[in-house]
Short mmCIF file of C-alpha atoms in Angstrom, two decimals:
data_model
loop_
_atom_site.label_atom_id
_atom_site.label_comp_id
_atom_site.label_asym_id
_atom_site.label_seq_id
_atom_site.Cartn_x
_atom_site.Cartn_y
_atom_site.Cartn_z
CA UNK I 217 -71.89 -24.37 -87.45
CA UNK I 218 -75.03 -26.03 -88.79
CA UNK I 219 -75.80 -28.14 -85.45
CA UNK I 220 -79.72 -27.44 -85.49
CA UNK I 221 -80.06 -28.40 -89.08
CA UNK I 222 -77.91 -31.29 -88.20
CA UNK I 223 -80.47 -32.44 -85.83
CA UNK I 224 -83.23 -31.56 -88.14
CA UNK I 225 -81.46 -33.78 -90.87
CA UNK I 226 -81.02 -36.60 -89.23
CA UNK I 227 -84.91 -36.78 -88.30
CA UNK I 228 -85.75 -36.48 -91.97
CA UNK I 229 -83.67 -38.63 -93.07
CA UNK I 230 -84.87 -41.71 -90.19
CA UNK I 231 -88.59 -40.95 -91.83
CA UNK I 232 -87.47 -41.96 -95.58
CA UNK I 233 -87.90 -46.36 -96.14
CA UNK I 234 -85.23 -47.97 -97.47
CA UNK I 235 -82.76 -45.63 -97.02
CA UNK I 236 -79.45 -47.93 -96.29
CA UNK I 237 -76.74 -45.32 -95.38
CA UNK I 238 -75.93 -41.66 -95.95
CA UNK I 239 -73.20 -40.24 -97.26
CA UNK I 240 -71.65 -36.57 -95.99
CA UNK I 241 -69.59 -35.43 -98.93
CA UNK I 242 -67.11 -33.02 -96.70
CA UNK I 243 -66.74 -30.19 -94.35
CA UNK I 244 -68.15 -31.49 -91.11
CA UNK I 245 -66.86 -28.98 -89.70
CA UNK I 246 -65.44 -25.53 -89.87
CA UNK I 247 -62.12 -25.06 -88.45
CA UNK I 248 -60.67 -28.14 -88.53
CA UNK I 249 -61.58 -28.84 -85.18
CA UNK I 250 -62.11 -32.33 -83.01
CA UNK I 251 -64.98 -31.05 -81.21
CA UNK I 252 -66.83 -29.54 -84.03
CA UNK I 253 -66.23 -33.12 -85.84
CA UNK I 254 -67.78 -34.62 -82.31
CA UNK I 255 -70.60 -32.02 -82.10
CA UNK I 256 -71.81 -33.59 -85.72
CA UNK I 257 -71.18 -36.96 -85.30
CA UNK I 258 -73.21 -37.04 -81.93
CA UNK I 259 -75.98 -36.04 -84.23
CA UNK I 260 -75.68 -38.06 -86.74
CA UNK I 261 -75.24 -41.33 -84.64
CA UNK I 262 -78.87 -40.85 -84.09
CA UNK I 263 -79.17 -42.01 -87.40
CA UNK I 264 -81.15 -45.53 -88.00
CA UNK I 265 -78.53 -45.98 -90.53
CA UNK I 266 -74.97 -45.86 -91.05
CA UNK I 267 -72.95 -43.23 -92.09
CA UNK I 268 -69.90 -42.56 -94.22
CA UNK I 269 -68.14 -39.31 -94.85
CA UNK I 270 -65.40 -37.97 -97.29
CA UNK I 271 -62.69 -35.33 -95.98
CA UNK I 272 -63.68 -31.96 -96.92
CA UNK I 273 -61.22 -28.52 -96.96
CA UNK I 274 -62.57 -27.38 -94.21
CA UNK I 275 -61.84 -30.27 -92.04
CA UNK I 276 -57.99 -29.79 -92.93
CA UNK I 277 -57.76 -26.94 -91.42
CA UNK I 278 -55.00 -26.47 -88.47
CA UNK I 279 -54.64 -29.91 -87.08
CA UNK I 280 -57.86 -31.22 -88.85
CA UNK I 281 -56.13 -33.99 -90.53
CA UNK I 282 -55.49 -35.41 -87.25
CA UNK I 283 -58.58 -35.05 -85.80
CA UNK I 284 -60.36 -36.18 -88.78
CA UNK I 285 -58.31 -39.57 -89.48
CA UNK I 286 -58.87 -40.05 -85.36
CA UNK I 287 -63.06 -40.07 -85.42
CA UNK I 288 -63.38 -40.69 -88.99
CA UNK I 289 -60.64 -42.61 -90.22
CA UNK I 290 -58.50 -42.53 -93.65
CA UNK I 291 -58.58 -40.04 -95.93
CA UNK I 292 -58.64 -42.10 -99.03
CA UNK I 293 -60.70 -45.49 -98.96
CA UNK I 294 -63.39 -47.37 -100.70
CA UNK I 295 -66.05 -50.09 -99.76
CA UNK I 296 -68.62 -52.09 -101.51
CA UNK I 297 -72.33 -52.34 -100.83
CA UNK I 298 -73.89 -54.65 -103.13
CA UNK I 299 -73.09 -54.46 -106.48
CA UNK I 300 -71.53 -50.93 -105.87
CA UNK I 301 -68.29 -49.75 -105.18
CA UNK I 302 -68.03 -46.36 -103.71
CA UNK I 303 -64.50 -45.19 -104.03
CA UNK I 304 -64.07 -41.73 -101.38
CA UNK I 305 -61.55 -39.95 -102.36
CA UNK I 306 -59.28 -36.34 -101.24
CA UNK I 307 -59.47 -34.23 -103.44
CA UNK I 308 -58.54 -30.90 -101.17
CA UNK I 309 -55.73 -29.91 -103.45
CA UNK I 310 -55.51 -26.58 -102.05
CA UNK I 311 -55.07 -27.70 -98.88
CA UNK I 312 -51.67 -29.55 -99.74
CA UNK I 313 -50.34 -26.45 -101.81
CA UNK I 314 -51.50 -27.81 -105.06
CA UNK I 315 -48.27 -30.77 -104.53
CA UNK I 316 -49.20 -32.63 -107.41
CA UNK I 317 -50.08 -35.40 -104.75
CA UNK I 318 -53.60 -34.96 -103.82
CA UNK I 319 -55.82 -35.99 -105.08
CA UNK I 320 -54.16 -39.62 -105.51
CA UNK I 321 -54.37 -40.65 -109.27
CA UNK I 322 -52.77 -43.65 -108.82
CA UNK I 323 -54.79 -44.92 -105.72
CA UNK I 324 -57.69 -43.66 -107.99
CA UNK I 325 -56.84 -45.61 -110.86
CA UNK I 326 -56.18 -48.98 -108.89
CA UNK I 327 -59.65 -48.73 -107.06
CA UNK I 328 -61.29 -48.16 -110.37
CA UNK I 329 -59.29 -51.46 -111.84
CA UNK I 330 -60.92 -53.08 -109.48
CA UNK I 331 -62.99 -56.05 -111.08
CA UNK I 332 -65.26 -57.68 -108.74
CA UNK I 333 -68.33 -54.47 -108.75
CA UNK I 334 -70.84 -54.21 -111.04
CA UNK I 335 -70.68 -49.85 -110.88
CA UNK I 336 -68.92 -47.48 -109.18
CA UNK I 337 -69.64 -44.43 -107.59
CA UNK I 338 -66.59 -41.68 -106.99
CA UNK I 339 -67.26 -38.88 -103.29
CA UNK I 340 -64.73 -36.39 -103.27
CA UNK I 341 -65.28 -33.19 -101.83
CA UNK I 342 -63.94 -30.42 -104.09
CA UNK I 343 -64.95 -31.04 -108.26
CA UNK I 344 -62.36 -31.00 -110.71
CA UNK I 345 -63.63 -27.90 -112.32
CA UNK I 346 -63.02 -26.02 -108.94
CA UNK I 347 -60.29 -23.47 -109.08
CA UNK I 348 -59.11 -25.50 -105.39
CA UNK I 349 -58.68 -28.44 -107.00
CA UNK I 350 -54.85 -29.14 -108.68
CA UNK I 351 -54.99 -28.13 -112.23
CA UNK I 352 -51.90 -30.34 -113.02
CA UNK I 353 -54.08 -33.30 -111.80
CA UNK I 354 -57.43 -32.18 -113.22
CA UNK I 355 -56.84 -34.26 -117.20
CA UNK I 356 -55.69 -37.13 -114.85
CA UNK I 357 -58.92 -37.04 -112.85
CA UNK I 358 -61.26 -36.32 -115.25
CA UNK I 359 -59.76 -38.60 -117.75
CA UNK I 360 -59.69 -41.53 -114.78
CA UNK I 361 -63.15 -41.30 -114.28
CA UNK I 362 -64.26 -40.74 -117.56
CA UNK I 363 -62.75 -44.03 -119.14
CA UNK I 364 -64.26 -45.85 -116.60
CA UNK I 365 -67.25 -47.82 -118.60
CA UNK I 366 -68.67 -48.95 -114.38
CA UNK I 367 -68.96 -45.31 -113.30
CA UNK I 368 -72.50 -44.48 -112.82
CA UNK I 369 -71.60 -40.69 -111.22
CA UNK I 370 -69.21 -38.76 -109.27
CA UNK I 371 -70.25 -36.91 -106.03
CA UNK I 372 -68.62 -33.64 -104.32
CA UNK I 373 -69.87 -31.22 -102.23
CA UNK I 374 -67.52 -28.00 -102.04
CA UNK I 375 -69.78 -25.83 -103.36
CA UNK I 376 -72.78 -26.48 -100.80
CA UNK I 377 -75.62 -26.46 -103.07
CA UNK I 378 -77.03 -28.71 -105.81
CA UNK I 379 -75.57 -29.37 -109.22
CA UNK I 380 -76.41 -31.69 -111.54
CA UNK I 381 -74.74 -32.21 -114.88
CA UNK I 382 -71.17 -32.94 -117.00
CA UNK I 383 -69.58 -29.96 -117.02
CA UNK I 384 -66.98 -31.65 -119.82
CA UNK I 385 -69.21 -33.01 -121.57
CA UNK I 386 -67.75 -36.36 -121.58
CA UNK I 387 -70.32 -38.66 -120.45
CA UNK I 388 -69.37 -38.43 -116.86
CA UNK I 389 -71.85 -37.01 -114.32
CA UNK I 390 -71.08 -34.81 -111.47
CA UNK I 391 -73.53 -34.13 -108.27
CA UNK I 392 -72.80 -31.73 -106.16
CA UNK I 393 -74.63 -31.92 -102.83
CA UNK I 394 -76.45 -29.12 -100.61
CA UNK I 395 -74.70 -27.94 -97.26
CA UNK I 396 -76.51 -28.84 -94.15
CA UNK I 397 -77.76 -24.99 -94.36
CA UNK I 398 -79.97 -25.54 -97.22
CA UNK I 399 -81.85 -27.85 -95.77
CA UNK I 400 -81.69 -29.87 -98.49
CA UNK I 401 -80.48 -33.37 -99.47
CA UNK I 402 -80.47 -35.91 -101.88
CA UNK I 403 -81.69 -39.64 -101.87
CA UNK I 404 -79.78 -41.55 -104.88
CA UNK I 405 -80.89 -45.30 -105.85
CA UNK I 406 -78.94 -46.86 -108.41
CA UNK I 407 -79.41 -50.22 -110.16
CA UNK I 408 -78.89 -51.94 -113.55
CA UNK I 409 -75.12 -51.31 -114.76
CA UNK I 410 -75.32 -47.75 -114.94
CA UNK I 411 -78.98 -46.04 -114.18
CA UNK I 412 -79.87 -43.73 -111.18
CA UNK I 413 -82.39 -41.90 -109.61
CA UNK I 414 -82.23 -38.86 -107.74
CA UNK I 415 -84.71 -37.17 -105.37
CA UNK I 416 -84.12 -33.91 -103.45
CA UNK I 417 -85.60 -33.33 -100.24
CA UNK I 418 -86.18 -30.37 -98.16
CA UNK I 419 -86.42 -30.55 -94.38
#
């Protein structure tokens, strides 16, 4: 629905140096439809940079899956940029009737084994302390990440405005991004083995 502040966005974000991609932590669109997914991707391929997105509930909606795997591509994957491994991850649980199968621990787990990066960063859309995501999966998820020693933060965006903080106090930080309707977003640099930087900006 947010097409103007789509536009808006992606003008911002083309004015910021050394920017290298952005990331849209779910719901690109509404109703789970092709053309809404379209309508926001021929905004944001006015970018100057890449970007990468992570399947939000939203975008499951009807016969999102399909259209989402079609212009986006899998629902689970990873890639590394850098020293960094981002590891994107579903995490609609609600979505799948709570089935105990989403989000994927063990596709989660094996990513994180992974030992060629330096640090990794988790997207997901919905956070584990989210009523929508699977409670029988949340000590799994939580645990995964939290016994990671490369994790420098995990990223969702469900709830469509900031948050910063670890809401189990284990260690293990959690950002949650603003909706394209705040007008809001977040530039993230990350270096040594584990230290960040974040800087919001308004549009």
């Amino acid at each position: 629905r947010f097409y103007d502040d789509a536009e808006d966005l992606v003008k911002s974000v083309n004015q910021q140096p050394g920017i290298q991609f952005m990331v849209i932590s779910g719901d690109i669109s509404d109703f789970g439809l092709g053309r809404e997914m379209r309508w926001i991707d021929n905004h944001l391929r006015k970018l100057k940079v890449p970007y990468l997105t992570v399947v939000g509930n939203h975008d499951l909606v009807g016969n999102g899956r399909r259209a989402y795997k079609e212009i986006y591509g899998p629902l689970n994957y990873s890639f590394t940029y850098g020293d960094t491994k981002f590891i994107m991850v579903d995490t609609n649980s609600r979505e799948y009737n709570f089935s105990g199968s989403v989000p994927d621990i063990p596709w989660l787990q094996q990513e994180l084994a992974d030992p060629v990066a330096r640090r990794h960063v988790v997207v997901s859309h919905v956070p584990p302390d989210d009523a929508d995501f699977d409670p029988r999966l949340r000590e799994a998820y939580v645990g995964a990440l939290r016994e990671d020693p490369r994790l420098v933060f995990a990223m969702n965006g469900h709830r469509h405005s900031f948050r910063f903080g670890q809401p189990f106090g284990d260690g293990v930080t959690y950002v949650n991004s603003d909706a394209f309707e705040r007008r809001r977003y977040i530039i993230m640099s990350v270096w040594g083995d584990k230290e960040f930087r974040l800087k919001q900006v308004t549009f």
